[in-house]
Coordinates of C-alpha atoms in Angstrom, one line a residue:
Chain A
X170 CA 26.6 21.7 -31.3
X171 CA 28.8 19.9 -34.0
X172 CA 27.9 22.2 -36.8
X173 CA 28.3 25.1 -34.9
X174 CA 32.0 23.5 -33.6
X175 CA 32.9 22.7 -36.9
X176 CA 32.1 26.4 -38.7
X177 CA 34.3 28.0 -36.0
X178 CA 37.3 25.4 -36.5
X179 CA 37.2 26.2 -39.9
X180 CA 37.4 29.7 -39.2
X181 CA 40.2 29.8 -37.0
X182 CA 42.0 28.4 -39.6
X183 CA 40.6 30.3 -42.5
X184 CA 39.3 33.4 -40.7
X185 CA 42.6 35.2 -41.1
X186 CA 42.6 34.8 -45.1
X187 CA 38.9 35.8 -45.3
X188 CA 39.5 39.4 -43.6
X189 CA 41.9 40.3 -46.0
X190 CA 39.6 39.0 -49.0
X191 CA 36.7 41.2 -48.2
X192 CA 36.1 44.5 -46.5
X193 CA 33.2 44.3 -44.5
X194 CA 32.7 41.2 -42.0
X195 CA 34.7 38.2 -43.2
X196 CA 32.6 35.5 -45.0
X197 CA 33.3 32.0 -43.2
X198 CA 34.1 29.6 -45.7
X199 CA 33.6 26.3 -45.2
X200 CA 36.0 22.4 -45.9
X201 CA 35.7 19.1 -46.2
X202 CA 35.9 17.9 -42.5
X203 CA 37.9 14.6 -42.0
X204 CA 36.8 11.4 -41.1
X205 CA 37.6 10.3 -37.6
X206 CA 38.0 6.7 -39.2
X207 CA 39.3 5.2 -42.6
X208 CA 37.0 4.6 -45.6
X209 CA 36.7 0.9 -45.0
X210 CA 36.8 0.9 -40.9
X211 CA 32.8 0.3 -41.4
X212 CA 33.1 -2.6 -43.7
X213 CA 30.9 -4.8 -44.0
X214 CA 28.2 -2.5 -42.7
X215 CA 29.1 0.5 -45.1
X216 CA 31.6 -0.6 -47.9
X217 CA 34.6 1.5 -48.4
X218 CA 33.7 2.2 -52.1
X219 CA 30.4 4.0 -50.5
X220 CA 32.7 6.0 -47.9
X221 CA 35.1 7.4 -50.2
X222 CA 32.3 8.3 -52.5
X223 CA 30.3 9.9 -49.9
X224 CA 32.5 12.0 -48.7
X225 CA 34.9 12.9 -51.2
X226 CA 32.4 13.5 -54.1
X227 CA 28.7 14.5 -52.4
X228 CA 29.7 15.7 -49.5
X229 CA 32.2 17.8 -51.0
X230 CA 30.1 18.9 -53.5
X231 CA 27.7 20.4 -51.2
X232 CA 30.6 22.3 -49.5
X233 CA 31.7 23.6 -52.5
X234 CA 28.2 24.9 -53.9
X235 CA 27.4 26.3 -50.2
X236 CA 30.5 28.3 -50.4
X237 CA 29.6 29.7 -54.1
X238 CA 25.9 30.4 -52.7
X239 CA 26.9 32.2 -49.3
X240 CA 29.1 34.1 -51.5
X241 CA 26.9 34.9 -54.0
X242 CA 24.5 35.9 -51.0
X243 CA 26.6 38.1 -49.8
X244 CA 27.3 40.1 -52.8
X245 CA 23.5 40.3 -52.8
X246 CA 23.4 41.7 -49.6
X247 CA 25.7 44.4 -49.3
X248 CA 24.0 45.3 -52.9
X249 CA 20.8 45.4 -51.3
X250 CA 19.4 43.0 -54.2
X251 CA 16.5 41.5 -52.5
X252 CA 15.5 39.2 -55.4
X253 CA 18.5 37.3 -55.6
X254 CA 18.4 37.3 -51.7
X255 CA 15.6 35.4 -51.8
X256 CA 16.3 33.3 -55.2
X257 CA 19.6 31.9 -53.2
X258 CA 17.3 30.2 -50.3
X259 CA 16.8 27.2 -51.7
X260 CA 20.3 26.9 -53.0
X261 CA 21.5 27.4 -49.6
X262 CA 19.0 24.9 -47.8
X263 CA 19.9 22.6 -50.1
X264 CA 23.8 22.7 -50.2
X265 CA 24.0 24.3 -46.3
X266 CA 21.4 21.7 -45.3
X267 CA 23.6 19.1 -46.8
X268 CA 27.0 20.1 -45.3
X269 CA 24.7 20.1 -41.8
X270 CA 23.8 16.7 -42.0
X271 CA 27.1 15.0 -43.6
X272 CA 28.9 16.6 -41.1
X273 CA 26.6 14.8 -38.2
X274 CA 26.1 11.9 -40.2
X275 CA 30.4 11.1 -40.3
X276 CA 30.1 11.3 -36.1
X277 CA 26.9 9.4 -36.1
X278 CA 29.1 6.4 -37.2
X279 CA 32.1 5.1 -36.1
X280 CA 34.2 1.1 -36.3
X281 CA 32.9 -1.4 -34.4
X282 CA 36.3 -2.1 -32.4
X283 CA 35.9 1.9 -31.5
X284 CA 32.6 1.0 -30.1
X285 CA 30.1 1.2 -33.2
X286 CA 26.9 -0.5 -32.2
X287 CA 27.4 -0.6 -28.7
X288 CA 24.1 0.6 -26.9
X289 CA 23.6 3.5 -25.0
X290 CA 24.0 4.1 -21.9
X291 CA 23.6 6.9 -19.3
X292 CA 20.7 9.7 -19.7
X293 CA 20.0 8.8 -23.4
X294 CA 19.8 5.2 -23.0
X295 CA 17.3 6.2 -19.8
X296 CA 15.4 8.6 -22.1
X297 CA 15.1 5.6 -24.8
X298 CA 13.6 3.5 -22.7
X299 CA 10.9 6.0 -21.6
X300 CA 10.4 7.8 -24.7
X301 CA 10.2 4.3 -27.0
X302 CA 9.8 1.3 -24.2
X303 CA 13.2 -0.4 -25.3
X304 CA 15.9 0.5 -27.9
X305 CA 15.0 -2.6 -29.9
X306 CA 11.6 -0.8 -30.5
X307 CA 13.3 2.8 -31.1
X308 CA 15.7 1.0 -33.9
X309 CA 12.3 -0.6 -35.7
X310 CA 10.6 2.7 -35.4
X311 CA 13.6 4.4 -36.9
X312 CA 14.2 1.9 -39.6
X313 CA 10.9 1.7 -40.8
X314 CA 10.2 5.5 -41.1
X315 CA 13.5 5.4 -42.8
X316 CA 12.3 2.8 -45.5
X317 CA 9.4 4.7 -45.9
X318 CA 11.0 8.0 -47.2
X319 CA 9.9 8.5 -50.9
X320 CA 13.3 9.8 -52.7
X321 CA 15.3 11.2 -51.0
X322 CA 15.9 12.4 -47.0
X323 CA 17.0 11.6 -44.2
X324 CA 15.6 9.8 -41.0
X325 CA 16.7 11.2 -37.4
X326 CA 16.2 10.7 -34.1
X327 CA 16.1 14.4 -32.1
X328 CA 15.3 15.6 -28.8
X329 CA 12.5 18.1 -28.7
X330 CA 13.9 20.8 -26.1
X331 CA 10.9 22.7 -25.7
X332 CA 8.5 18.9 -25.3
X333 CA 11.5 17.8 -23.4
X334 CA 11.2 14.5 -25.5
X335 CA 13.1 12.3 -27.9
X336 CA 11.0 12.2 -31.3
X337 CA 11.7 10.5 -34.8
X338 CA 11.6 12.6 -37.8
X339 CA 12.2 12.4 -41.8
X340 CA 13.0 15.2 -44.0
X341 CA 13.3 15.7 -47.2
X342 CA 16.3 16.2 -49.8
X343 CA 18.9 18.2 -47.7
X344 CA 16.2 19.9 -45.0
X345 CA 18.3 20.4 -41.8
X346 CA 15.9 18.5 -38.8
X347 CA 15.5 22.2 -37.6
X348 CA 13.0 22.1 -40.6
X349 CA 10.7 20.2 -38.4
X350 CA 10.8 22.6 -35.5
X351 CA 13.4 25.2 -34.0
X352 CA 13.6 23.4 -30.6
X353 CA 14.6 20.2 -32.5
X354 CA 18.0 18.9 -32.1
X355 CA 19.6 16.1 -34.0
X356 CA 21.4 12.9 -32.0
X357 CA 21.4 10.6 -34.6
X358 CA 20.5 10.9 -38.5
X359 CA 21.0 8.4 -41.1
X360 CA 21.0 9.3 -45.1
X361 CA 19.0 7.5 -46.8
X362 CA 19.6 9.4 -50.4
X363 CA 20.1 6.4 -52.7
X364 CA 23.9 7.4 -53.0
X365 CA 24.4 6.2 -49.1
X366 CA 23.8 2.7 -49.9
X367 CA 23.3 2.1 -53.5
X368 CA 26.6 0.4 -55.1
X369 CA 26.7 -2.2 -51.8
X370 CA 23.0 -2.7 -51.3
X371 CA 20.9 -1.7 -54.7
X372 CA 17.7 -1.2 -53.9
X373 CA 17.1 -2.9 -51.0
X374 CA 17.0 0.0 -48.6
X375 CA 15.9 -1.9 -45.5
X376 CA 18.9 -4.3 -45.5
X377 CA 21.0 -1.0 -45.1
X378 CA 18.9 0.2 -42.7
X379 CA 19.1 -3.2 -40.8
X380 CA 23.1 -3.2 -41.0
X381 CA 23.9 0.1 -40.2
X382 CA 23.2 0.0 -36.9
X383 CA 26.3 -2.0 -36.7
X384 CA 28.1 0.4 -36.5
X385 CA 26.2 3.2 -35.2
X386 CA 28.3 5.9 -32.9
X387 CA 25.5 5.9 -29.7
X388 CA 28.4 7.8 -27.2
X389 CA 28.3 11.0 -29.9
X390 CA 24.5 11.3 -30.0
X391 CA 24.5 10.4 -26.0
X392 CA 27.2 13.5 -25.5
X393 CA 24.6 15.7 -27.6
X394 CA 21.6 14.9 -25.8
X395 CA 23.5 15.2 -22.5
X396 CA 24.5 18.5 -23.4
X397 CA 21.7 19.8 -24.7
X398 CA 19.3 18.7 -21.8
X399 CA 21.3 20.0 -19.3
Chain B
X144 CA -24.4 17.5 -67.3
X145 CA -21.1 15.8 -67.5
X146 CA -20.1 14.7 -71.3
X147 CA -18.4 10.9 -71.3
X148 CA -16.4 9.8 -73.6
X149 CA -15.1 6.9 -74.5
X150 CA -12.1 6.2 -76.3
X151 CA -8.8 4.1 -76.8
X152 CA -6.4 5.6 -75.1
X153 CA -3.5 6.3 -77.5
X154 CA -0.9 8.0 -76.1
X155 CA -0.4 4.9 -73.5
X156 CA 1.1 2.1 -74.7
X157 CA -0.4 -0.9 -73.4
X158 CA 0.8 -2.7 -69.9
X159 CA -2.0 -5.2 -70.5
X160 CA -1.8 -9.0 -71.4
X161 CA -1.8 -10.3 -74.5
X162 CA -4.9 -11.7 -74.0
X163 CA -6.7 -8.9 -72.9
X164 CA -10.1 -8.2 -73.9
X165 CA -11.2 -4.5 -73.8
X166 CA -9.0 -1.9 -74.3
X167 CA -11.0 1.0 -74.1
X168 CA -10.6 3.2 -71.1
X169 CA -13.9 4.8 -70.0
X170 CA -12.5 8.4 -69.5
X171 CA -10.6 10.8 -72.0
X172 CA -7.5 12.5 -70.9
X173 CA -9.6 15.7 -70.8
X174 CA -12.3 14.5 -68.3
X175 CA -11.0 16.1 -64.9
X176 CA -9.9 19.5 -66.1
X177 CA -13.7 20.6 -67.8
X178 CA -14.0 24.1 -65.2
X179 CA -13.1 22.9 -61.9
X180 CA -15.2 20.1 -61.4
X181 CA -13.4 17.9 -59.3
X182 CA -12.1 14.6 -61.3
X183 CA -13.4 11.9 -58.3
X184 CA -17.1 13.0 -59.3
X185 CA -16.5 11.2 -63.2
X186 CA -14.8 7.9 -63.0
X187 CA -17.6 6.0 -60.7
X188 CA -20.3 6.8 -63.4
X189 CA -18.2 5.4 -65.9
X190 CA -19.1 2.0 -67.1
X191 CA -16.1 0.1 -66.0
X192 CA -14.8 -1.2 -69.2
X193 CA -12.0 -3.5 -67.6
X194 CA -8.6 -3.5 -69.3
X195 CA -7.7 -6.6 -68.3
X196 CA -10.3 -9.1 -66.9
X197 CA -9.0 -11.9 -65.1
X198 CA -12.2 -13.4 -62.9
X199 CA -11.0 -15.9 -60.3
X200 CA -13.2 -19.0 -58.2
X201 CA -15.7 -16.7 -57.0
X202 CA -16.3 -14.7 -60.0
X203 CA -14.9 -11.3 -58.8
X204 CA -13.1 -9.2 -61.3
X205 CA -10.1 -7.5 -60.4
X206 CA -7.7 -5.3 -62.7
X207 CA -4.0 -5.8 -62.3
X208 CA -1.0 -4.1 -63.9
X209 CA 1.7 -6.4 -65.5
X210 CA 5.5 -4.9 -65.3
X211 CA 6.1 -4.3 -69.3
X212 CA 9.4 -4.7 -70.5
X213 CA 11.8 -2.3 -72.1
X214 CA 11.2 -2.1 -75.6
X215 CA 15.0 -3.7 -76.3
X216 CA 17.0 -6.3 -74.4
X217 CA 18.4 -5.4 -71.3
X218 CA 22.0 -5.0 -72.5
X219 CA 21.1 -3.4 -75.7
X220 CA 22.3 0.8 -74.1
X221 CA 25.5 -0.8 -73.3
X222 CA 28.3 0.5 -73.1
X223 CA 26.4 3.8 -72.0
X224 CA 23.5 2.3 -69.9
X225 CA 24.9 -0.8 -68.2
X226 CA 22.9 -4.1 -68.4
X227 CA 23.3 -4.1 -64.5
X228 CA 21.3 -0.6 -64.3
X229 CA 18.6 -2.0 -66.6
X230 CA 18.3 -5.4 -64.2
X231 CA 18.2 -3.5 -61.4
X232 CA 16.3 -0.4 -62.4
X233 CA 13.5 -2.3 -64.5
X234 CA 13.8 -5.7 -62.8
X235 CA 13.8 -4.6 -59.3
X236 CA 12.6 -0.6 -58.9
X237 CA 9.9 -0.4 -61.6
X238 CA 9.0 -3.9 -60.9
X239 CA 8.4 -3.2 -57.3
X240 CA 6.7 -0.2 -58.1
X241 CA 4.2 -1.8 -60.5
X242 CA 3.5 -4.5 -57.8
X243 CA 2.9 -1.9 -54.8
X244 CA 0.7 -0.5 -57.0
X245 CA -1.5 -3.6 -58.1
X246 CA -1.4 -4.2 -53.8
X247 CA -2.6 -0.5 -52.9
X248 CA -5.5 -0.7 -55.7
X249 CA -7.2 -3.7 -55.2
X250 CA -10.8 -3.7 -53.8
X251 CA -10.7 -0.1 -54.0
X252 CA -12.2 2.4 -56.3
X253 CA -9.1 2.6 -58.2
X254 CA -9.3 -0.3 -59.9
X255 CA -11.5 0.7 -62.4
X256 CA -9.6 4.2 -63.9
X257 CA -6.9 4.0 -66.3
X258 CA -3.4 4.5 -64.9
X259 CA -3.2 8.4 -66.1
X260 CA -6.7 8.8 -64.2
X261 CA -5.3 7.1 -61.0
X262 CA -2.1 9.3 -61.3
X263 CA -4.2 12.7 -61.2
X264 CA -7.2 11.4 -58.6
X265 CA -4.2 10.7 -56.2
X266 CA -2.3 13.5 -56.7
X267 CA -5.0 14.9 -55.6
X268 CA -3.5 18.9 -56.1
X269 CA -0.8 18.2 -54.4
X270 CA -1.7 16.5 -51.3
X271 CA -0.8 13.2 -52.3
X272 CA -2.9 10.2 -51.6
X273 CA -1.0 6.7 -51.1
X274 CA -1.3 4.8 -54.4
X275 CA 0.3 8.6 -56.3
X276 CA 3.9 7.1 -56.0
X277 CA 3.3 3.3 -57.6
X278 CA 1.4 4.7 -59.6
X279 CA 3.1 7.4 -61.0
X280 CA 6.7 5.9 -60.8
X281 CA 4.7 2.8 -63.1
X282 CA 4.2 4.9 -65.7
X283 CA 7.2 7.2 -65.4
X284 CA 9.2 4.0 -65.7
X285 CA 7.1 3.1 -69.1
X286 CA 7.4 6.2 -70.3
X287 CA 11.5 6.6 -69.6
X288 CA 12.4 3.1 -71.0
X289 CA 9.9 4.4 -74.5
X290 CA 12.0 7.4 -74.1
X291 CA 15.2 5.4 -75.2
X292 CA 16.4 3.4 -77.8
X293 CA 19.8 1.9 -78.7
X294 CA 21.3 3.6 -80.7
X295 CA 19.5 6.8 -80.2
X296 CA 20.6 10.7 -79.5
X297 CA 21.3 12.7 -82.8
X298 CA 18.8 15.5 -83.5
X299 CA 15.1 15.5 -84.4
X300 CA 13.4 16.7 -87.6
X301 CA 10.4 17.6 -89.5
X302 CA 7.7 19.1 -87.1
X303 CA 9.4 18.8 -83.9
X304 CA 12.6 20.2 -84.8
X305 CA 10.3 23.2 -86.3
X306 CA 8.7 23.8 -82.7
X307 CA 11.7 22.8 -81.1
X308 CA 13.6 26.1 -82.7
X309 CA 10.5 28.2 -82.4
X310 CA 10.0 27.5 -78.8
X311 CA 13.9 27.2 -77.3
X312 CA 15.5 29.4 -80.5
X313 CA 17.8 26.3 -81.6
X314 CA 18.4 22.8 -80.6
X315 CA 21.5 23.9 -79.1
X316 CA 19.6 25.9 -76.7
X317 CA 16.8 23.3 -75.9
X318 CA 19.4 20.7 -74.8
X319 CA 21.2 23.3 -72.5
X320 CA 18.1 24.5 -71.3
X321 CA 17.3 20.6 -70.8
X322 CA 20.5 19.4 -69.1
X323 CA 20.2 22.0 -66.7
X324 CA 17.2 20.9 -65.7
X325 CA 18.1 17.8 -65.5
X326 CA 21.1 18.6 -63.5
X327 CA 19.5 21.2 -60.9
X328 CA 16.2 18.9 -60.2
X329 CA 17.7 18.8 -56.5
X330 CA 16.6 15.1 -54.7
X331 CA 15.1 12.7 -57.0
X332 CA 12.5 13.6 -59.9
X333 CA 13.2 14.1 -63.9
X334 CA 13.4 16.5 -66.0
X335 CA 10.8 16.7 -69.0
X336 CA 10.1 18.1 -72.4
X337 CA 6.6 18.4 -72.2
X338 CA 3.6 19.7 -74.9
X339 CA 1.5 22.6 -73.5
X340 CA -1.9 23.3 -74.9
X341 CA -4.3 24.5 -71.6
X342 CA -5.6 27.4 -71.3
X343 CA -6.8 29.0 -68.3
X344 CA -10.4 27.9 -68.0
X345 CA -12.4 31.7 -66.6
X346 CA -15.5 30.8 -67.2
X347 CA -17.2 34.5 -67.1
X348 CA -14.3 35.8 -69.7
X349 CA -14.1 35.6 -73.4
X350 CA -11.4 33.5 -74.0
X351 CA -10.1 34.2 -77.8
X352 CA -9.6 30.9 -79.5
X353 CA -6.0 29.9 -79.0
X354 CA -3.8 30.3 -82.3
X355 CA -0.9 27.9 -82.6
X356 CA 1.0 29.5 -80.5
X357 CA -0.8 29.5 -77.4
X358 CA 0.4 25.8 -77.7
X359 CA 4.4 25.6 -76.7
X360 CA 7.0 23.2 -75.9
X361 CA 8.2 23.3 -72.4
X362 CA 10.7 22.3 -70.5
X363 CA 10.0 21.3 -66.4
X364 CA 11.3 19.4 -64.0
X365 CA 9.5 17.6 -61.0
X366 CA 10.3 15.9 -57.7
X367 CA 9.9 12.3 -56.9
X368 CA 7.1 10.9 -58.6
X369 CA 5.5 13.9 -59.9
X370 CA 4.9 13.6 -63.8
X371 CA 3.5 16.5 -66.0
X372 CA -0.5 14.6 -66.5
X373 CA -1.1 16.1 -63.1
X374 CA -0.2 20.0 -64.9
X375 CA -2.4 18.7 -67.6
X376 CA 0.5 18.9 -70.1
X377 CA 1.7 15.9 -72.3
X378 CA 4.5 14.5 -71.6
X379 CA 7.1 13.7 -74.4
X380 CA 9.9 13.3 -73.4
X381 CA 11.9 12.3 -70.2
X382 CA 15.1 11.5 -67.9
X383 CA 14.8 10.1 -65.1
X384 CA 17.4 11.6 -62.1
X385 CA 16.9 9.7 -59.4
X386 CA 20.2 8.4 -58.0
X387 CA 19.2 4.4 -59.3
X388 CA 18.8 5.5 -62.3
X389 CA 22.7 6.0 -62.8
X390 CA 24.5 5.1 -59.8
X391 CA 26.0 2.4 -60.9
X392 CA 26.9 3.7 -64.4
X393 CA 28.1 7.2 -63.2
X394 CA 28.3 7.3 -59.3
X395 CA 27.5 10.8 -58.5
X396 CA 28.4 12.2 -62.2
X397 CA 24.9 13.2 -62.8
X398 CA 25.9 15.9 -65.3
X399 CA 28.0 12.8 -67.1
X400 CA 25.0 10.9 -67.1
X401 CA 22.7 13.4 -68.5
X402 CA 25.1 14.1 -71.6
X403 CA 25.3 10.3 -72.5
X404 CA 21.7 10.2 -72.4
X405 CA 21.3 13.3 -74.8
X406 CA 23.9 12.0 -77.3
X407 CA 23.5 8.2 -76.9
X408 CA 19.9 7.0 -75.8
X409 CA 16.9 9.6 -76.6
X410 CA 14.7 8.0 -79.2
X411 CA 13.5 11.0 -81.0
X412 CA 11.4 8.9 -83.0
X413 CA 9.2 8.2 -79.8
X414 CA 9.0 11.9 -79.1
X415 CA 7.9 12.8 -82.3
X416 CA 5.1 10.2 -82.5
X417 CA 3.9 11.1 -78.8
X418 CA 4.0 15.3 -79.9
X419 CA 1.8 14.4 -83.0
X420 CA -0.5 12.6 -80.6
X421 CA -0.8 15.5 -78.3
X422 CA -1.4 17.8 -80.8
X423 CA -4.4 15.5 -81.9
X424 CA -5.6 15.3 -79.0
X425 CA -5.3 19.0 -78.0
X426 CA -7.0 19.8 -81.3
X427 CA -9.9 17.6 -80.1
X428 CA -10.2 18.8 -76.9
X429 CA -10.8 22.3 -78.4
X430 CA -13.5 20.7 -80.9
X431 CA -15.0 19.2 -77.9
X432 CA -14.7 22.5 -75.7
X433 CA -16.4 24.3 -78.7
X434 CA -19.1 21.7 -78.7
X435 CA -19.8 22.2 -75.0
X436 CA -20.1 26.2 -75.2
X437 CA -22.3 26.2 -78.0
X438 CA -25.0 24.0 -76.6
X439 CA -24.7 25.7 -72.9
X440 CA -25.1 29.2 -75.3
X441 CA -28.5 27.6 -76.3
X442 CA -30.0 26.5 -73.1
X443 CA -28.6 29.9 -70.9
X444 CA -31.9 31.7 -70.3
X445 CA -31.5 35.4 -71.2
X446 CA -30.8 37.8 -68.3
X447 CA -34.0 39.0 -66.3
X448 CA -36.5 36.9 -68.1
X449 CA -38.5 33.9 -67.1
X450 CA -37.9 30.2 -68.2
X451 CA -40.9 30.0 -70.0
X452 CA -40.4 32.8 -72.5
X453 CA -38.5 30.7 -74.1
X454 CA -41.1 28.1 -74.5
X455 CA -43.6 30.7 -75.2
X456 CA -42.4 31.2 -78.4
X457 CA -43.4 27.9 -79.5
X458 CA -46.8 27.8 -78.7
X459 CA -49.3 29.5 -80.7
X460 CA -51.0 32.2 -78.9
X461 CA -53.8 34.8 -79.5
X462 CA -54.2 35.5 -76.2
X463 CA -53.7 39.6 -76.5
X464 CA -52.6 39.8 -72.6
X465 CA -49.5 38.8 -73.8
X466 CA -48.1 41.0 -76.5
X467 CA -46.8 43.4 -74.5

């Protein structure tokens, strides 16, 4: 799974430093991952002032306090201080959950000329069409629970391995989609924190929610759900 | 029996027209939180006292909010709060919120409570009923734009400076203690300075009378739309940290934001009129709670005898049986 992926690329690359920094296991710590597109490659979708932003600034900021919490947890740990333990939970939901879902969010897009918008095909595209009747109705479904959110969350679309079915979800703040069940696995999610759309669009979520779709990535979330219905 | 009251109001400023005829609300703030009792059994026995009657062709009355404006022009924070944040933030976000809100109360028993009443019947303790976010986020949006001024920041005085240092140890301290909150509420919400004077209502204990200092300034934060009417505290002071609210201005330099606001735009002159409100009000509602125990003291009957002892003792007897 991406986030999985991404922790152990980061600690092939950082895992040697870590060992020598602490004595018992080595504490994966985690980067910035890169874009696999410029800032503006999803103009006029998502402006390149929102990109840069989004990535350089939140999503780093949720790296960085992650990082400070897991370390902080860990210090907790081997001191067996079950208070702080606990206290730390919500940090790390909220600045884990949010290095989770920016992470999937950067492959759940991609330029139109590298295929961003096309429809999917293959199993996913299949399972679409049976789960939702058409795509066209999965996109308005998504779209308007999207719109719905009150503050701040994110709407996804996830296949259910234990129902064996594709399901639309919203969670709040930073919550992971694994929130919503443990058999839940994200294709698709789309931010829809006011920071994901505000300097280009204001407060007209829907319009963002009707344009991004321009430049959705459907072959990532159709290599996930192939994967993980296997 | 359930006591009604009905007063003006005064910690609300008014959203109503101009023209509007009675002003009274039909409820005082204190009306859900007597015991327990739940606050959906008061408001339909009220008699609805319309703030704002507007009657169209067939006669039917129907209470609608109007989107009040800031109490300054739009550009009047800048350079710290843009004059683009105000059009969009008052002219598009509270404005919708005030019209979703006018849309999910009409025809429906809502219409009749003041906004404060709506805000705690749909919060409903927690499990939030579908007008809570209009509604609240109205008055939120009232009460943040109040919460400003041009020109504002600097420190407070008098009274509230006095509490201020007794409850936070300096002002230094309260504005750390405030920015912080401000700066962790994760997600949207605000952070708030708020006036607490409850006390826990047990009913079978004997609840000393609260000195002074059972009442405090606190500092809280909430999540979306919650405000801190639904704790049953009064609210005094606000910043709102949803992302709209300075996106613009800051981007994602919340902690930026929150500074300016400390230094540049809180109007402690609002704050201080809305504490000595509170305290008002809090002093009443003890008067009033006073009021109630005494008279339930004088109709308990006394344990282990019968109703009509009581009476008994008003009716002349010489009917020996008796005086044992």
């Amino acid at each position: 799974m991406a986030v999985r992926s991404l922790a152990t690329r980061k600690t092939l690359t950082l895992g040697l430093n870590s060992t020598r920094l602490t004595q018992s296991r080595a504490l994966q710590t985690f980067s910035l991952p890169d874009l696999p597109y410029d800032y503006g490659a999803l103009e006029p979708a998502i402006s390149g002032e929102i990109m840069q932003l989004h990535h350089q600034k939140h999503h780093q900021t949720y790296i960085t306090n992650y990082n400070k919490a897991l370390e902080q947890l860990h210090e907790a740990i081997q001191k067996g201080d079950s208070s702080t333990v606990v206290k730390l939970q919500s940090a790390i939901k909220f600045n884990g959950g949010g290095h989770i879902n920016h992470s999937i969010f950067w492959n759940n897009l991609s330029p139109i000329r590298e295929g961003g918008g096309e429809p999917p095909k293959g199993s996913l595209g299949w399972a679409i069409d049976t789960n939702f009747g058409s795509l066209e109705t999965l996109i308005q479904k998504i779209s308007a629970e999207g719109a719905a959110v009150q503050g701040s969350g994110w709407v996804w679309l996830g296949l259910d391995k234990e129902l064996k079915k594709l399901v639309v979800e919203t969670t709040a703040n930073q919550d992971p989609l694994v929130t919503k069940g443990a058999h839940v696995v994200p294709l698709l999610g789309i931010d829809v924190w006011e920071h994901a759309y505000y300097l280009q669009y204001k407060n007209a979520r829907p319009d963002y929610l009707k344009n991004i779709w321009k430049v959705i990535n459907w072959n990532y979330a159709s290599g996930v759900y192939e994967k993980e219905s296997a | 029996m359930k006591r009604k009251k009905k007063k003006k109001n005064p910690r609300k400023p008014t959203r109503r027209m101009a023209a509007a005829t009675s002003m009274v609300t039909s409820s005082s703030f204190t009306f859900p939180f007597q015991g327990l009792r739940l606050p959906i059994l008061s408001y339909p026995c009220m008699k609805p006292e319309r703030r704002i009657m507007r009657k169209d062709a067939s006669n039917v009355i129907t209470a609608t909010y109007e989107l009040k404006p800031p109490p300054y022009p739009l550009n009047a924070l800048e350079p710290h709060m843009s004059r683009e944040t105000l059009e969009y933030h008052w002219g598009k976000h509270h404005r919708t919120y005030v019209e979703n809100l006018n849309k999910q109360i009409v025809g429906t028993d809502l219409e009749g409570p003041s906004l404060e009443d709506i805000i705690i019947v749909t919060y409903n303790r927690g499990d939030i009923l579908p007008a809570f976010n209009s509604a609240a986020q109205a008055w939120n949006h009232d009460f943040f734009w109040e919460s400003t001024r041009p020109g504002g920041g600097g420190k407070p005085s008098g009274d509230l400076l006095d509490l201020i240092k007794r409850d936070f140890g300096s002002f230094e301290r309260f504005t750390e203690e405030f920015q912080s909150a401000a700066a962790t509420q994760f997600g949207s919400g605000y952070a708030w300075l708020a006036y607490k004077a409850n006390r826990l209502g047990v009913e079978n204990a004997v609840n000393p009378w609260s000195s002074d200092n059972d009442k405090k300034l606190v500092i809280v934060k909430s999540p979306n739309a919650v405000n801190p009417l639904v704790w049953d505290y009064f609210p005094l002071l606000t910043i709102d940290v949803w992302e709209h609210a300075y996106y613009l201005d800051f981007q994602n330099r919340r902690a930026e934001y929150i500074s300016m606001f400390m230094e540049k735009l809180v109007s402690w002159e609002a704050v201080n009129a809305r504490l000595e409100k509170a305290k008002a009000e809090a002093a009443e509602r003890e008067m009033e709670e006073e009021r109630r125990k005494k008279e339930e003291e004088e109709w308990k009957p006394t344990d282990g005898d019968d109703d009509d002892e009581g009476l008994e003792m008003y009716v002349d007897s010489d009917d020996d049986s008796e005086a044992e």
